[in-house]
Amino acid sequence: NAGVTQTPKFRILKIGQSMTLQCAQDMNHNYMYWYRQDPGMGLKLIYYSVGAGITDKGEVPNGYNVSRSTTEDFPLRLELAAPSQTSVYFCASRTTGVDQPQHFGDGTRLSIL
Amino acid sequence: QKEVEQDPGPLSVPEGAIVSLNCTYSNSAFQYFMWYRQYSRKGPELLMYTYSSGNKEDGRFTAQVDKSSKYISLFIRDSQPSDSATYLCAIRTNFGNEKLTFGTGTRLTIIP
């Protein structure tokens, strides 16, 4: 069982570059999420999706974009990378149901220099 | 005031000890309470989930919620070196709100 797969695991970007963080899940989950985790700050929700074609902003969406064209994939796009976007990014998914847990990938460690 | 406060630790205890991890929260609208465990270089994994005051037990783990005090706890009995990880509390308001508010995490080390 692959679960939630994130690629790449590590990346270094220069200021102003753009990139897409990939997230795929094979559990047929409707709900998908992107978080960032900064040291001493906990996880912050960037964007989420309740199904293919439906996305919504979370707590810290500025500087990011998402799309959800399929149930399986939920890519996160960084345009014009800034040092403040240096973080560990986690993708998560869950099935429908109020008490269903979010399953997390192992993260993408991104440094903007 | 932060919505969720969690002592970052680090916390080191000897193997076999009882561990107590705690979070406080400020918003009385929070109704769903979770504890996640996160190993180094890994994503969080759900340990416990509850939506009512009182205790919920699962093996060596007990989650406790006191809504009147806005205080939640995770107890680990007979702690093992494999329990060494960062523990995050996460809280949510009512159903339909997708935003989880996470604590900053407590780093726990169990010393053999």
Coordinates of C-alpha atoms in Angstrom, one line a residue:
Chain A
N1 CA 0.0 0.0 0.0
A2 CA 1.6 3.2 -1.2
G3 CA -0.8 5.6 0.7
V4 CA 0.2 9.2 0.1
T5 CA 3.2 9.7 -2.0
Q6 CA 5.0 13.1 -2.2
T7 CA 7.8 14.0 -4.7
P8 CA 10.4 15.2 -4.6
K9 CA 11.7 14.5 -1.0
F10 CA 14.2 17.4 -1.1
R11 CA 14.6 20.4 -3.3
I12 CA 16.7 23.6 -3.3
L13 CA 15.3 26.5 -5.3
K14 CA 16.7 30.0 -6.1
I15 CA 14.6 33.0 -5.2
G16 CA 12.2 33.8 -8.0
Q17 CA 12.1 30.2 -9.4
S18 CA 8.9 28.2 -9.5
M19 CA 8.2 24.6 -9.0
T20 CA 5.4 22.1 -8.4
L21 CA 5.3 19.7 -5.4
Q22 CA 3.5 16.5 -6.4
C23 CA 1.1 14.6 -4.2
A24 CA -0.7 11.4 -5.1
Q25 CA -2.8 9.0 -3.1
D26 CA -4.1 5.6 -4.0
M27 CA -6.8 5.2 -1.4
N28 CA -9.6 6.9 -3.5
H29 CA -9.9 9.6 -0.8
N30 CA -12.1 12.6 -1.7
Y31 CA -10.4 15.0 0.8
M32 CA -6.8 16.2 0.2
Y33 CA -4.7 18.8 2.0
W34 CA -1.5 20.7 1.8
Y35 CA 0.3 21.8 5.0
R36 CA 3.6 23.5 5.8
Q37 CA 5.5 22.8 8.9
D38 CA 8.0 25.3 10.2
P39 CA 10.2 24.7 13.3
G40 CA 8.4 25.6 16.5
M41 CA 5.2 26.6 14.6
G42 CA 3.1 23.5 14.1
L43 CA 1.4 22.6 10.8
K44 CA -0.4 25.3 8.9
L45 CA -3.1 24.5 6.3
I46 CA -2.3 26.0 2.9
Y47 CA -5.0 24.6 0.6
Y48 CA -7.5 21.8 0.7
S49 CA -9.8 20.0 -1.7
V50 CA -13.0 18.1 -1.0
G51 CA -13.1 16.4 -4.4
A52 CA -11.9 16.6 -8.0
G53 CA -12.4 20.1 -9.4
I54 CA -13.0 21.7 -5.9
T55 CA -10.3 23.5 -4.0
D56 CA -10.4 26.1 -1.2
K57 CA -7.9 28.2 0.7
G58 CA -6.6 27.3 4.1
E59 CA -4.8 29.5 6.7
V60 CA -1.7 30.5 4.7
P61 CA -2.5 30.3 0.9
N62 CA -0.5 33.4 -0.3
G63 CA 2.2 32.5 -2.8
Y64 CA 0.8 29.1 -3.6
N65 CA -1.7 27.6 -6.1
V66 CA -3.3 24.2 -6.4
S67 CA -5.4 22.2 -8.8
R68 CA -7.4 19.0 -8.5
S69 CA -8.2 17.5 -11.9
T70 CA -8.3 13.9 -10.6
T71 CA -9.2 12.2 -7.3
E72 CA -5.6 10.8 -7.0
D73 CA -3.5 13.9 -7.5
F74 CA -3.3 17.3 -5.8
P75 CA -0.2 19.3 -6.9
L76 CA 1.0 22.4 -5.1
R77 CA 2.5 25.2 -7.2
L78 CA 5.0 27.7 -5.9
E79 CA 5.3 30.8 -8.1
L80 CA 8.2 33.2 -7.6
A81 CA 9.7 31.3 -4.7
A82 CA 10.7 33.4 -1.6
P83 CA 12.9 32.6 1.4
S84 CA 9.8 32.7 3.6
Q85 CA 8.6 29.6 1.7
T86 CA 11.5 27.5 3.1
S87 CA 9.7 24.8 5.0
V88 CA 8.6 21.1 5.1
Y89 CA 5.5 20.5 3.0
F90 CA 3.1 17.7 3.9
C91 CA 0.3 16.4 1.8
A92 CA -2.6 14.5 3.5
S93 CA -5.8 12.8 2.4
R94 CA -8.8 11.3 4.1
T95 CA -12.0 9.5 3.2
T96 CA -15.5 10.9 3.9
G97 CA -16.7 10.8 7.5
V98 CA -16.4 13.1 10.4
D99 CA -14.1 10.9 12.4
Q100 CA -11.9 9.7 9.5
P101 CA -8.2 10.5 10.1
Q102 CA -5.9 12.4 7.7
H103 CA -3.2 10.2 6.3
F104 CA 0.0 12.1 5.7
G105 CA 2.9 11.7 3.2
D106 CA 6.5 11.9 4.4
G107 CA 6.9 15.4 3.2
T108 CA 9.0 17.5 0.8
R109 CA 11.8 19.5 2.3
L110 CA 12.2 22.8 0.4
S111 CA 14.9 25.4 0.8
I112 CA 14.8 28.7 -1.0
L113 CA 18.2 30.4 -1.3
Chain B
Q1 CA -3.0 34.2 22.7
K2 CA -2.4 31.2 20.4
E3 CA -5.4 29.0 19.8
V4 CA -3.5 25.9 20.9
E5 CA -0.6 25.9 23.3
Q6 CA 1.8 22.9 23.6
D7 CA 5.0 22.6 25.6
P8 CA 7.7 22.0 23.0
G9 CA 9.9 20.0 25.4
P10 CA 12.2 18.3 24.8
L11 CA 11.0 15.7 27.3
S12 CA 13.3 12.7 28.3
V13 CA 12.0 9.9 30.5
P14 CA 13.4 6.4 31.3
E15 CA 11.9 3.4 29.7
G16 CA 8.8 2.1 31.5
A17 CA 7.8 5.5 32.9
I18 CA 4.4 7.0 32.4
V19 CA 4.5 10.0 30.1
S20 CA 2.1 12.9 30.2
L21 CA 1.8 15.3 27.2
N22 CA -0.6 18.2 27.3
C23 CA -2.2 21.0 25.3
T24 CA -4.4 23.9 26.2
Y25 CA -6.7 25.7 23.9
S26 CA -8.6 28.9 23.9
N27 CA -11.6 28.5 21.6
S28 CA -14.6 26.8 23.2
A29 CA -15.9 26.0 19.7
F30 CA -13.3 23.3 19.4
Q31 CA -15.0 19.9 19.6
Y32 CA -12.7 17.3 18.0
F33 CA -9.4 16.5 19.6
M34 CA -6.6 14.4 18.1
W35 CA -3.1 13.3 18.9
Y36 CA -0.6 12.6 16.2
R37 CA 2.8 11.0 16.5
Q38 CA 5.6 12.2 14.1
Y39 CA 8.9 10.3 13.8
S40 CA 11.9 12.1 12.5
R41 CA 11.7 12.8 8.7
K42 CA 8.2 11.3 8.5
G43 CA 4.7 12.6 8.3
P44 CA 2.4 12.7 11.3
E45 CA 0.2 9.6 12.0
L46 CA -3.0 9.6 14.0
L47 CA -2.8 8.0 17.4
M48 CA -6.0 9.0 19.2
Y49 CA -9.2 10.8 18.3
T50 CA -12.0 11.9 20.6
Y51 CA -14.9 14.4 20.6
S52 CA -16.1 14.3 24.1
S53 CA -14.8 15.1 27.6
G54 CA -13.4 12.2 29.5
N55 CA -10.9 9.4 28.8
K56 CA -10.4 7.2 25.8
E57 CA -8.0 4.3 26.0
D58 CA -6.2 2.4 23.3
G59 CA -3.5 0.0 24.5
R60 CA -0.8 1.9 26.3
F61 CA -2.3 5.3 25.2
T62 CA -5.0 7.2 27.0
A63 CA -6.4 10.5 25.7
Q64 CA -8.1 12.8 28.2
V65 CA -10.2 15.8 27.4
D66 CA -11.4 18.4 29.9
K67 CA -13.6 20.9 28.0
S68 CA -14.4 22.9 31.1
S69 CA -10.7 23.7 31.5
K70 CA -9.9 23.6 27.8
Y71 CA -7.2 21.1 28.5
I72 CA -6.3 17.9 26.7
S73 CA -3.7 15.2 27.6
L74 CA -2.1 12.1 26.2
F75 CA -0.8 9.5 28.6
I76 CA 1.6 6.8 27.6
R77 CA 2.0 3.9 30.0
D78 CA 5.0 1.5 30.0
S79 CA 6.9 3.8 27.7
Q80 CA 9.2 2.2 25.1
P81 CA 12.2 3.5 23.1
S82 CA 10.0 3.2 20.0
D83 CA 7.7 5.9 21.5
S84 CA 10.5 8.4 21.0
A85 CA 9.0 10.9 18.6
T86 CA 7.3 14.3 18.4
Y87 CA 3.7 14.4 19.6
L88 CA 1.3 16.9 18.2
C89 CA -2.2 17.7 19.4
A90 CA -4.7 18.8 16.8
I91 CA -8.1 20.3 17.3
R92 CA -11.0 21.1 15.1
T93 CA -14.4 22.9 15.4
N94 CA -17.6 21.2 14.2
F95 CA -18.0 18.9 11.3
G96 CA -17.6 20.5 7.9
N97 CA -14.7 22.7 9.0
E98 CA -11.6 21.3 7.4
K99 CA -9.2 23.4 9.3
L100 CA -7.2 21.5 11.9
T101 CA -5.3 23.7 14.4
F102 CA -2.1 22.0 15.5
G103 CA 0.0 22.5 18.5
T104 CA 3.7 23.0 18.0
G105 CA 4.5 19.5 19.1
T106 CA 6.4 18.0 22.1
R107 CA 9.6 16.1 21.3
L108 CA 9.8 13.0 23.5
T109 CA 12.8 10.7 24.1
I110 CA 12.5 7.4 26.0
I111 CA 15.9 6.4 27.4
P112 CA 16.5 2.7 27.5

